[in-house]
PDB file of C-alpha atoms in Angstrom:
ATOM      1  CA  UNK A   1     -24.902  50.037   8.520  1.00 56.00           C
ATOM      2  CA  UNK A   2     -27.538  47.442   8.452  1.00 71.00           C
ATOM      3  CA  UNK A   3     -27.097  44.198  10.418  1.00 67.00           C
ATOM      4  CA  UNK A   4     -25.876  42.307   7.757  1.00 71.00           C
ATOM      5  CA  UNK A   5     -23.570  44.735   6.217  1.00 81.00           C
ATOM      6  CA  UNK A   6     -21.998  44.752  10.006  1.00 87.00           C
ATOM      7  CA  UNK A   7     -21.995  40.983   9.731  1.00 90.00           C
ATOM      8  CA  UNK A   8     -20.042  40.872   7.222  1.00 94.00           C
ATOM      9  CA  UNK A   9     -17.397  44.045   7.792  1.00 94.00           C
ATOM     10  CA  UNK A  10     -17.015  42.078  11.310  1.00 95.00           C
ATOM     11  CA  UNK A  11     -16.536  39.114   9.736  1.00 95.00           C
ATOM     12  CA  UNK A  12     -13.732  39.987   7.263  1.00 95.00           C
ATOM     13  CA  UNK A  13     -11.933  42.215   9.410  1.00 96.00           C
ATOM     14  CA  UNK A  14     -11.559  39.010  11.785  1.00 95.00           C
ATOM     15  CA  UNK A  15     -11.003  36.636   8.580  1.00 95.00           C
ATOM     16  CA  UNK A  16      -8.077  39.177   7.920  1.00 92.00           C
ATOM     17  CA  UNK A  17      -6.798  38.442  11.799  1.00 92.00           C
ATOM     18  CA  UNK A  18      -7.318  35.122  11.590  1.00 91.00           C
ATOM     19  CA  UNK A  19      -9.705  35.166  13.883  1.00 93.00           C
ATOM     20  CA  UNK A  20     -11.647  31.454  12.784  1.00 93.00           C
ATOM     21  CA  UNK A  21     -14.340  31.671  15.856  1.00 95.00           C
ATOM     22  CA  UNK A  22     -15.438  35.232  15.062  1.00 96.00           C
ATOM     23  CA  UNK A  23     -15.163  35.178  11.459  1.00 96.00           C
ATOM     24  CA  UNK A  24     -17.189  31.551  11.591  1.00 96.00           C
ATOM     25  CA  UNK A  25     -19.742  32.745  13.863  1.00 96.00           C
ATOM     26  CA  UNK A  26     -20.172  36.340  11.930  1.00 96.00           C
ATOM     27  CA  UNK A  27     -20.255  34.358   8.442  1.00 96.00           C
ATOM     28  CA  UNK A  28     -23.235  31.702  10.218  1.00 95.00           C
ATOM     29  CA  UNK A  29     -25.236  34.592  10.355  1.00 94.00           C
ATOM     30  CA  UNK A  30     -25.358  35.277   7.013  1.00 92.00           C
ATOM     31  CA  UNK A  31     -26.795  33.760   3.574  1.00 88.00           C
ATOM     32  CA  UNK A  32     -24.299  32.093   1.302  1.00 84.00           C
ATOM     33  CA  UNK A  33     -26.263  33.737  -1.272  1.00 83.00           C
ATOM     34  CA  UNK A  34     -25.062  36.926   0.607  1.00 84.00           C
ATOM     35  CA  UNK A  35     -20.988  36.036   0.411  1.00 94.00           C
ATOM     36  CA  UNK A  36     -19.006  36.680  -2.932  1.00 97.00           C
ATOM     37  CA  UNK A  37     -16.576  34.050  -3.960  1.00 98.00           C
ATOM     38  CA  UNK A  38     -13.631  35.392  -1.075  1.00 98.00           C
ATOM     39  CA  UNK A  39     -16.413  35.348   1.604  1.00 97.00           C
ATOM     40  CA  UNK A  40     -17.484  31.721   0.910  1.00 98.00           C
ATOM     41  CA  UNK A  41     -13.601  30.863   0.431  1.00 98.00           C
ATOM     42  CA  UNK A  42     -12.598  32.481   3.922  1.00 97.00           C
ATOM     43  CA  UNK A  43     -16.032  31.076   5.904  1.00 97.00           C
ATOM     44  CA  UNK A  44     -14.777  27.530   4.805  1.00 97.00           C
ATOM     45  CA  UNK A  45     -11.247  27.623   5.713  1.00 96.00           C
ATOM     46  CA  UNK A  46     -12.878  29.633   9.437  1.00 96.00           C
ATOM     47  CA  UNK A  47     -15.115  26.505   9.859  1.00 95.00           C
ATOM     48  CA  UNK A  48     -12.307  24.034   8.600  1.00 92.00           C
ATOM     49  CA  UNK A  49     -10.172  25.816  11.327  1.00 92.00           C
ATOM     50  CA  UNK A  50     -13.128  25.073  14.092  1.00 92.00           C
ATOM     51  CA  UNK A  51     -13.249  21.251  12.834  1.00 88.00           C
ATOM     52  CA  UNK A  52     -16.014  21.837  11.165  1.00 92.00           C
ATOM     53  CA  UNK A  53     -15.334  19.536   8.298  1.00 89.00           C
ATOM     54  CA  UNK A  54     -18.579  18.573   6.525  1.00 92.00           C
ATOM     55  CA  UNK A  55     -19.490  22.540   6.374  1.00 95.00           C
ATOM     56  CA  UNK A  56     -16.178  23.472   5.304  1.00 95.00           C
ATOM     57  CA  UNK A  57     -16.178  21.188   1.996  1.00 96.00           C
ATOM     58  CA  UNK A  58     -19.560  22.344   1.091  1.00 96.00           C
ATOM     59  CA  UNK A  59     -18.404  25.845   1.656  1.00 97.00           C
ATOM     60  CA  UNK A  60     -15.328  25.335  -0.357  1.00 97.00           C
ATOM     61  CA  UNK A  61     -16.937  23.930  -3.057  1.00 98.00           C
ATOM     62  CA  UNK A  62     -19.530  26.772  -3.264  1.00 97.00           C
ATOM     63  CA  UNK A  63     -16.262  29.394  -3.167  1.00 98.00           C
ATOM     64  CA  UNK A  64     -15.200  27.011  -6.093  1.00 98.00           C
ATOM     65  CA  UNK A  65     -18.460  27.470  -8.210  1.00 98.00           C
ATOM     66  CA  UNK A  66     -18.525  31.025  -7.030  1.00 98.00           C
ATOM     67  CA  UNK A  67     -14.412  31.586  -8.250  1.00 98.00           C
ATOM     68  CA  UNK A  68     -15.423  30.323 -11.467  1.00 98.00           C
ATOM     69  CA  UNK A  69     -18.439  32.301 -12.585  1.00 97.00           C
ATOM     70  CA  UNK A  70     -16.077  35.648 -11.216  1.00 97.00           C
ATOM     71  CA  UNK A  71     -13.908  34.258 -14.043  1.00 97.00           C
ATOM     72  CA  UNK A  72     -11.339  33.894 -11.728  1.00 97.00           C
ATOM     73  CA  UNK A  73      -9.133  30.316 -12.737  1.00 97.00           C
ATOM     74  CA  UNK A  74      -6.099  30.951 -10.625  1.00 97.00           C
ATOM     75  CA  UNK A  75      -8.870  31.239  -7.599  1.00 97.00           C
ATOM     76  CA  UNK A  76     -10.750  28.648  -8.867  1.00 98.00           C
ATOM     77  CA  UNK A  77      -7.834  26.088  -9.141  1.00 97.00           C
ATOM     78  CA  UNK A  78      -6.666  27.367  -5.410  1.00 96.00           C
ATOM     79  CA  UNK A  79      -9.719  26.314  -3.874  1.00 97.00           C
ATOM     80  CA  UNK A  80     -10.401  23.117  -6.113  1.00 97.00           C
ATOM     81  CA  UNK A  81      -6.611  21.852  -4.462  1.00 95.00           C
ATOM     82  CA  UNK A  82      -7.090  22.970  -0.735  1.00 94.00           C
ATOM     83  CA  UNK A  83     -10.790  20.568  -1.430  1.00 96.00           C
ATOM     84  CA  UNK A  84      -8.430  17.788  -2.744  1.00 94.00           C
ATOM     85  CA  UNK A  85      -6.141  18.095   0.064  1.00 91.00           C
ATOM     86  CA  UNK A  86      -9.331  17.834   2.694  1.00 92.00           C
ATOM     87  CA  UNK A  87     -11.035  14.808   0.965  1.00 93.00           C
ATOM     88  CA  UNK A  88      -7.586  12.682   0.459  1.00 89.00           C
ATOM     89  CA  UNK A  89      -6.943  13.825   4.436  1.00 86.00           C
ATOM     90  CA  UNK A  90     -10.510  11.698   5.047  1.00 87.00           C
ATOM     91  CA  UNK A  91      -9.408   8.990   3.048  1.00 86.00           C
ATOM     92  CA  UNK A  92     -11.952  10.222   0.557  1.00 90.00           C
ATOM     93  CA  UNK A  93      -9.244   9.114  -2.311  1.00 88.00           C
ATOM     94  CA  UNK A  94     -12.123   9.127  -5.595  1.00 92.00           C
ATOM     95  CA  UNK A  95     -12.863  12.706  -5.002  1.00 94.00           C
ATOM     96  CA  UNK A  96      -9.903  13.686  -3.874  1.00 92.00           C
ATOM     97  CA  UNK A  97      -8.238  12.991  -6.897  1.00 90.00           C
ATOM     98  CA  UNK A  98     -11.263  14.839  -8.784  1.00 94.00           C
ATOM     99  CA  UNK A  99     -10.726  17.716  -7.437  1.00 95.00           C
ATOM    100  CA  UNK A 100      -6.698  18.136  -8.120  1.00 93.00           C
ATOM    101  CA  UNK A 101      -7.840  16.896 -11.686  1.00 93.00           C
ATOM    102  CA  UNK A 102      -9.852  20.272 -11.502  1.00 95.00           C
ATOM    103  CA  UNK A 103      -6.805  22.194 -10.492  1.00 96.00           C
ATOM    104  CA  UNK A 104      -4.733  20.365 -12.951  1.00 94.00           C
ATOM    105  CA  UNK A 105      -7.016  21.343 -15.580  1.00 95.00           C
ATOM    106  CA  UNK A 106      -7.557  25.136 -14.920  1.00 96.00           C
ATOM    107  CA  UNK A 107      -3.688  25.416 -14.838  1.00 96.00           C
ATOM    108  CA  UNK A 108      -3.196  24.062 -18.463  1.00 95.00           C
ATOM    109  CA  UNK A 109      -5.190  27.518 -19.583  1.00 91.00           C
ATOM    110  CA  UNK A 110      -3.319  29.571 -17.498  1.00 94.00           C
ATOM    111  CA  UNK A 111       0.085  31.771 -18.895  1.00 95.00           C
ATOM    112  CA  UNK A 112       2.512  30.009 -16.438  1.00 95.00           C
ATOM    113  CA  UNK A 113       2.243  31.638 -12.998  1.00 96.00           C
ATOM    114  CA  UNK A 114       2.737  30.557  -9.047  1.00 96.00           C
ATOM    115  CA  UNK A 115      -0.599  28.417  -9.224  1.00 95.00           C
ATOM    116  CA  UNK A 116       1.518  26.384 -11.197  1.00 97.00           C
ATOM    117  CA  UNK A 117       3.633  26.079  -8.674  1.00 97.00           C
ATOM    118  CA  UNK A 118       1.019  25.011  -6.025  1.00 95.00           C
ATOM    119  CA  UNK A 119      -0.449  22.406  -8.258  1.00 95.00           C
ATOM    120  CA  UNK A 120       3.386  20.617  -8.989  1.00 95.00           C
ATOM    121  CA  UNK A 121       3.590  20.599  -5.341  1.00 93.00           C
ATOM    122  CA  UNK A 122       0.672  19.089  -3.992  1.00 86.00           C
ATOM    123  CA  UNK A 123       0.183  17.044  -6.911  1.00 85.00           C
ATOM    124  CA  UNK A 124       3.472  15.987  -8.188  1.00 92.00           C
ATOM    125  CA  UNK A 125       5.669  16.029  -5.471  1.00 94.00           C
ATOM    126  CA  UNK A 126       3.178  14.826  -3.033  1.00 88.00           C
ATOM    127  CA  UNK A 127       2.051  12.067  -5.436  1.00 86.00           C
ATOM    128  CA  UNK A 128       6.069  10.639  -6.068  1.00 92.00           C
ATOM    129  CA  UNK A 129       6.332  10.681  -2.502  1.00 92.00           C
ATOM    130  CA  UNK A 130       3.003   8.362  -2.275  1.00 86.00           C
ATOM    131  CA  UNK A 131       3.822   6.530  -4.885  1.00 89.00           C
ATOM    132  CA  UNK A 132       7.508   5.529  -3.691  1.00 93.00           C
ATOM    133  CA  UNK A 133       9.216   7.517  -6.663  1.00 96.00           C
ATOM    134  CA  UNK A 134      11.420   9.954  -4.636  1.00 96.00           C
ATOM    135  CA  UNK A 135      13.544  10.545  -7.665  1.00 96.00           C
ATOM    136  CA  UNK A 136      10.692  12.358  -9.976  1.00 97.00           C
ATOM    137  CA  UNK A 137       9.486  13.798  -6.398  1.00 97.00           C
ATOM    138  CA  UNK A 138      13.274  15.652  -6.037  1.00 97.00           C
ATOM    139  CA  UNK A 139      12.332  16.902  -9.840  1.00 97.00           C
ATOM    140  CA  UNK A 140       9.503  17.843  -9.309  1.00 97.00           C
ATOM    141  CA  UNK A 141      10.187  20.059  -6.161  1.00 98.00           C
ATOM    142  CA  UNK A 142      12.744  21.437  -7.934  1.00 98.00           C
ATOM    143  CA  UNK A 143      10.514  22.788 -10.349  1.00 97.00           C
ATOM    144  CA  UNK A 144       8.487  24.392  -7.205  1.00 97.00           C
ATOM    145  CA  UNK A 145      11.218  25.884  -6.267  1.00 98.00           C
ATOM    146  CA  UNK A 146      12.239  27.468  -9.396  1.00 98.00           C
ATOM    147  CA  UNK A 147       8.753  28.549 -10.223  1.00 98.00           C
ATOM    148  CA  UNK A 148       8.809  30.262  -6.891  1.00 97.00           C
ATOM    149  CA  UNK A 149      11.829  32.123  -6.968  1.00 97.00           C
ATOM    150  CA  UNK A 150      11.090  33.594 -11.231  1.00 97.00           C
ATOM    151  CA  UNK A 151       7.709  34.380  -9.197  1.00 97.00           C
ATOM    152  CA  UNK A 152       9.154  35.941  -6.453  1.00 96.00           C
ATOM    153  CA  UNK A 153       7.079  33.552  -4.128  1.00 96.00           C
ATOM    154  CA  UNK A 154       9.005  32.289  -0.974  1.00 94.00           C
ATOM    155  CA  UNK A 155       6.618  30.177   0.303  1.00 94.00           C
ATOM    156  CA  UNK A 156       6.975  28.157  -2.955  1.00 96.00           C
ATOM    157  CA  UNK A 157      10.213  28.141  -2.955  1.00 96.00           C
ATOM    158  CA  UNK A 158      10.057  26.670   0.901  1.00 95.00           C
ATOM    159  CA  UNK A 159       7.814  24.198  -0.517  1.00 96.00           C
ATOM    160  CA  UNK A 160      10.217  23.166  -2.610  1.00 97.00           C
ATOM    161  CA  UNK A 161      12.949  22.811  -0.028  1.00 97.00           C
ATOM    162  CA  UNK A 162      10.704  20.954   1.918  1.00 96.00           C
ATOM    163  CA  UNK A 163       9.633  18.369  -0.687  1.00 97.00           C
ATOM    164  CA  UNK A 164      13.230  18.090  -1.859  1.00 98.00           C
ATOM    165  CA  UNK A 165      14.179  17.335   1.504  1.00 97.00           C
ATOM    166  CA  UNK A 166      11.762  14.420   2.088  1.00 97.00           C
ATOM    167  CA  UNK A 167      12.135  13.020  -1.128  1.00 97.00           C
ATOM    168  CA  UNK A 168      15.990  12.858  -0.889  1.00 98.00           C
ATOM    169  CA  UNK A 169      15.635  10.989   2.636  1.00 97.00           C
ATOM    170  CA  UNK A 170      13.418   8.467   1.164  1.00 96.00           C
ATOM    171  CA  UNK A 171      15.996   7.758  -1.456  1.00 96.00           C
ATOM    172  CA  UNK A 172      18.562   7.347   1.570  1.00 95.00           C
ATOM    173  CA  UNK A 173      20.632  10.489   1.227  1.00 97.00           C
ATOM    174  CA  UNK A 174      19.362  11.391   5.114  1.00 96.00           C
ATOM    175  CA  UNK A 175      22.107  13.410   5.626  1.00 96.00           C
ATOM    176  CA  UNK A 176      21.117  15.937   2.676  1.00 97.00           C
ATOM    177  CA  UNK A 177      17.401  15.462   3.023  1.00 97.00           C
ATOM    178  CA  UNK A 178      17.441  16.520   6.599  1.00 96.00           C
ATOM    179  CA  UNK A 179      19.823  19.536   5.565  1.00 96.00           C
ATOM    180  CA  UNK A 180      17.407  20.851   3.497  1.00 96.00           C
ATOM    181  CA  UNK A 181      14.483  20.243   5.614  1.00 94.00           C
ATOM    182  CA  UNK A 182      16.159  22.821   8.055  1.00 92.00           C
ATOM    183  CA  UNK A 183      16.780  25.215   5.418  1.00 93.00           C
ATOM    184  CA  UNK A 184      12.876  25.047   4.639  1.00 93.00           C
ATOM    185  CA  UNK A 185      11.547  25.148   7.984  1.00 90.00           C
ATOM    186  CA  UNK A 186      13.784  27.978   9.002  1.00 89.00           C
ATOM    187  CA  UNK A 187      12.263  29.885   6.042  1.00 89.00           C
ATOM    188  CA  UNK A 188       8.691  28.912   7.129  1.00 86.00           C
ATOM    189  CA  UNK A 189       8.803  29.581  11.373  1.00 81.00           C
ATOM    190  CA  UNK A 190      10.226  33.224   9.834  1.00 79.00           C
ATOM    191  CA  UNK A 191       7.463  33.709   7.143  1.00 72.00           C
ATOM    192  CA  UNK A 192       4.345  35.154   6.956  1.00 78.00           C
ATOM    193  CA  UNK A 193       3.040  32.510   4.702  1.00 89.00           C
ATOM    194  CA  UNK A 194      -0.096  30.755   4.506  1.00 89.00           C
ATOM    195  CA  UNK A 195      -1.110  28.576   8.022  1.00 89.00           C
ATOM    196  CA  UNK A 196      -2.958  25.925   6.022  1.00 88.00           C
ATOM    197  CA  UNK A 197       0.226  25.493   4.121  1.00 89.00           C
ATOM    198  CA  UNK A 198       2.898  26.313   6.978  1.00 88.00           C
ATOM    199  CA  UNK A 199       0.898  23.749   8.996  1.00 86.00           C
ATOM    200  CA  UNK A 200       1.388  20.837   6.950  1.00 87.00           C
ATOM    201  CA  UNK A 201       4.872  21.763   6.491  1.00 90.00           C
ATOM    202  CA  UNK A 202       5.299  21.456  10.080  1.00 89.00           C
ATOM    203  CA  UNK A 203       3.652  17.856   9.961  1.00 88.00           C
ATOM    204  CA  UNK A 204       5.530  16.414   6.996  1.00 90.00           C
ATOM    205  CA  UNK A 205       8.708  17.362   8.841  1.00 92.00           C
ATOM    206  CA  UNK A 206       7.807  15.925  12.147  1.00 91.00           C
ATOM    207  CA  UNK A 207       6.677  12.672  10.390  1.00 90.00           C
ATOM    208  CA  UNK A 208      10.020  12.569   7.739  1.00 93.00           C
ATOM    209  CA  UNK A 209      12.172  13.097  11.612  1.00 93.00           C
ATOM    210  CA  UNK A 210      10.257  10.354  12.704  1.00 90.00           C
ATOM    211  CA  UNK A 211      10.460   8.601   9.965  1.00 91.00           C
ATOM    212  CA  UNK A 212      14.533   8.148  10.152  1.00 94.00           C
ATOM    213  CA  UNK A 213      14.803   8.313  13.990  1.00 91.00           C
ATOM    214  CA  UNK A 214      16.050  11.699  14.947  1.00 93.00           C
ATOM    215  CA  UNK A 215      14.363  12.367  17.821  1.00 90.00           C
ATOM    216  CA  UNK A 216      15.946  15.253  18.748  1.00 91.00           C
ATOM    217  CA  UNK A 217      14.935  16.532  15.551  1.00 92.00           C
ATOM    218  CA  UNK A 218      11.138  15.492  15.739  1.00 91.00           C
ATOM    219  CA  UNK A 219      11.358  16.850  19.554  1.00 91.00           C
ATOM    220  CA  UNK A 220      12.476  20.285  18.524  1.00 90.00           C
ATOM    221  CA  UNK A 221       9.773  20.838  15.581  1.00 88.00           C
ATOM    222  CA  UNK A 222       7.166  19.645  17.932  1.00 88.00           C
ATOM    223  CA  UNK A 223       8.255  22.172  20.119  1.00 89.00           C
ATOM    224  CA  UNK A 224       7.977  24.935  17.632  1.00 87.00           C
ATOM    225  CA  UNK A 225       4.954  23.829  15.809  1.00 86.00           C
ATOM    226  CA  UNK A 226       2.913  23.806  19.044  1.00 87.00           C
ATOM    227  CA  UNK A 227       4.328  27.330  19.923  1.00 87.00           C
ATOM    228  CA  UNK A 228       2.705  28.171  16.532  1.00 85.00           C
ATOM    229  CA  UNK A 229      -0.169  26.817  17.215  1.00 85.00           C
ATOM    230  CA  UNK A 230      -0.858  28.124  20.700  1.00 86.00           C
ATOM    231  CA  UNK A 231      -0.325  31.246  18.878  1.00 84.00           C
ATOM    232  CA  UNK A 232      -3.382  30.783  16.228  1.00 82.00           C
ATOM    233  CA  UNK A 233      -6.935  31.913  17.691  1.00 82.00           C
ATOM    234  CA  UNK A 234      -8.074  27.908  16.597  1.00 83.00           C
ATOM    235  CA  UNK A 235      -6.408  25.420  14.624  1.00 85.00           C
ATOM    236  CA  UNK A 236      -8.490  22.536  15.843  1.00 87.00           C
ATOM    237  CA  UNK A 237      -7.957  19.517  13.536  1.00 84.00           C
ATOM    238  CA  UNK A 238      -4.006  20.408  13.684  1.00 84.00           C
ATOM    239  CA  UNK A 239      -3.811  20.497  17.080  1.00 88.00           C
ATOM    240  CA  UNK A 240      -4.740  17.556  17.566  1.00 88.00           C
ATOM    241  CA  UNK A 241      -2.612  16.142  15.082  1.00 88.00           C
ATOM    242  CA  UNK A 242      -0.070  17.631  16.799  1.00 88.00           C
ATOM    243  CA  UNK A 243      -0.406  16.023  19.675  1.00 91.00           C
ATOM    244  CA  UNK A 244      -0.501  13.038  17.671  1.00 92.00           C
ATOM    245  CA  UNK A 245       3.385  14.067  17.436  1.00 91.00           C
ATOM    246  CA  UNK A 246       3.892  14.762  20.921  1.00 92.00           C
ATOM    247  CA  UNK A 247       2.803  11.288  21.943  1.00 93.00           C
ATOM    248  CA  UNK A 248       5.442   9.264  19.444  1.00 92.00           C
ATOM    249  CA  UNK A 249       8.219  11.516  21.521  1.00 91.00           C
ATOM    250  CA  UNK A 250       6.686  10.140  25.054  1.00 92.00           C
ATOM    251  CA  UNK A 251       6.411   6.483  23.201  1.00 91.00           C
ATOM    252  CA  UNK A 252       9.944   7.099  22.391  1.00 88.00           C
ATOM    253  CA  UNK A 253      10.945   8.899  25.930  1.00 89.00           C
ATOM    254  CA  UNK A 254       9.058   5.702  27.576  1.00 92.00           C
ATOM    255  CA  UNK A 255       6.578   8.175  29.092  1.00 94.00           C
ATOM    256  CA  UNK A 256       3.809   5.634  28.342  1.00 94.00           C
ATOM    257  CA  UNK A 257       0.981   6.518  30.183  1.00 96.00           C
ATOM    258  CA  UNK A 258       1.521  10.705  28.803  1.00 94.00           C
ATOM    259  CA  UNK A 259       1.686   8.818  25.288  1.00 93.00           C
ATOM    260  CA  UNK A 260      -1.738   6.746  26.056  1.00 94.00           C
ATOM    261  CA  UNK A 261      -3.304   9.572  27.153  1.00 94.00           C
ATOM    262  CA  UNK A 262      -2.764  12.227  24.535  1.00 92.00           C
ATOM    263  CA  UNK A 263      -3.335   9.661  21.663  1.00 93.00           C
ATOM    264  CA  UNK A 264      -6.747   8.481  23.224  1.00 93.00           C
ATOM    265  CA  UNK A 265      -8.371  12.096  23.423  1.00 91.00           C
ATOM    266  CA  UNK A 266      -7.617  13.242  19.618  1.00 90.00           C
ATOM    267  CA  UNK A 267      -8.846  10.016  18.075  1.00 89.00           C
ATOM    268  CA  UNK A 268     -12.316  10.521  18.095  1.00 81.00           C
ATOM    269  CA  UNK A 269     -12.299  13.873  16.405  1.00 81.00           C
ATOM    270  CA  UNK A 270      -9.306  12.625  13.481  1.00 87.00           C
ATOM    271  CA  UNK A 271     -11.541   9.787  12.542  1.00 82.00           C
ATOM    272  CA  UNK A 272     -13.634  12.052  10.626  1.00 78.00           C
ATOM    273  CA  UNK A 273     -10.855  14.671   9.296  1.00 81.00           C
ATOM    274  CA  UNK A 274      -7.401  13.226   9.069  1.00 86.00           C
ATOM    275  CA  UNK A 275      -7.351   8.915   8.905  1.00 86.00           C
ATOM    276  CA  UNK A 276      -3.800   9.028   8.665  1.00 87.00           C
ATOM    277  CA  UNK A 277      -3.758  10.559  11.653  1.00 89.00           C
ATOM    278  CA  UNK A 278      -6.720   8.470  13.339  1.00 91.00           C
ATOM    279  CA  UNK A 279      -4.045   5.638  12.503  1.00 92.00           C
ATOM    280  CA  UNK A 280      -0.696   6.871  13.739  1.00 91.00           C
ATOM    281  CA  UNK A 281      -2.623   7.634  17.195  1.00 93.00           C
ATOM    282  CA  UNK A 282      -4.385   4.639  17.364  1.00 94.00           C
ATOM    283  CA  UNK A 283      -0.593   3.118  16.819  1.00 92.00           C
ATOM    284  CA  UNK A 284       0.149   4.588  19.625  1.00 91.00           C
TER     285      UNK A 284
END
């Protein structure tokens, strides 16, 4: 095997580990020209995982182009959300929004499938939520959940949960919101599902705990989600928002200098990847 064909197998047998540094520093080595569509989509999310930002959103958007001349939609409209997803987290709202309108667009051709799934719940339910409509957000995630379960998807269907959950504690039913939050997250720390996905699940969570006051709640999901995460090869940008997490529960513990301290050392790098983020630790 030449040195780029070992490259590469060394590279996708550690993109298959999820093992971000080796798969990021095998993929460097290489051409994009080199990569098909799955190699440019799994050197983005490696890079993405390193913090890498900027290279990760031109990779992604190569995978995109790449997806599309394959003929592969479902792929296409995949990648095009996951790039929404990373421009909204920079406060990047313009293309953002173009890119779910990509993903919104390649699942109107599609026979109805999980994709469509995906797209109702980071566009729909996430955008209710945003938008202070909780009520279509509880539809909505109800329609993740049954697209999930005719499509025999559970992380869908966890999705659903999860959005259903939020959504009913912003309309005040805590007790039933937080009920089903549970139910999700149980389903997610025992799944095999996707970490960019189980992740943010894990945030949202923390943040809707937060949100209503249950610290013992927030505590024990911060617990768990950093057990995750010390689990994960790198996961740089959500470790840090993480911590973000940890410090509200010293705020709220009065451990203030702990909470000063963590908040000040992840600023600097969620300026550039996650505002929200930047924000809530600056807030801190």
């Amino acid at each position: 095997m030449d040195a780029h064909g070992d490259a590469l197998a060394q590279a996708r047998r550690a993109t298959g580990a999820r093992d971000w540094p080796t798969a990021a520093a095998q993929f460097d080595v290489l051409e994009s020209k080199q990569l098909t569509a799955d190699d440019l989509a799994a050197h983005a999310d490696a890079v993405w995982w390193l913090g890498r930002t900027e290279d990760a959103l031109r990779l992604g958007a190569a995978a995109y182009d790449a997806f599309l001349a394959d003929s592969r939609p479902v792929e296409a409209a995949m990648r095009a959300m996951r790039l929404g997803v990373l421009h909204l987290a920079r406060g990047d709202e313009q293309q953002g929004a173009g890119w779910l309108g990509h993903a919104g667009r390649l699942a109107e051709g599609i026979p109805e499938c999980a994709l469509h799934g995906y797209v109702a719940g980071f566009t729909e339910v996430e955008l209710s939520l945003i938008a202070g409509e909780p009520a279509a957000a509880v539809d909505a995630a109800r329609r993740v959940q049954d697209i999930g379960r005719r499509f025999d998807t559970p992380e869908l269907v966890a999705q659903g949960l999860h959005g259903e959950g939020r959504a009913l504690i912003k309309s005040g039913q805590v007790v039933d919101g937080l009920a089903l939050l549970d139910e999700a997250m149980v389903a997610i720390l025992h799944g095999q599902f996707d970490p960019f996905l189980t992740t943010a699940l894990y945030c949202n969570a923390i943040a809707a705990c937060h949100d209503v006051g249950d610290v013992r709640r927030m505590t024990r999901w911060t617990d768990l989600t950093e057990r995750w995460l010390a689990s994960l090869t790198a996961a740089v940008v959500f470790n840090a928002m993480c911590r973000v997490h940890r410090a509200h529960v010293q705020l709220l513990r009065g451990e203030w200098d702990d909470a000063e301290r963590g908040a000040l050392e992840v600023v600097a790098l969620l300026d550039t990847n996650r505002v929200d983020y930047a924000a809530e630790a600056w807030y801190v």
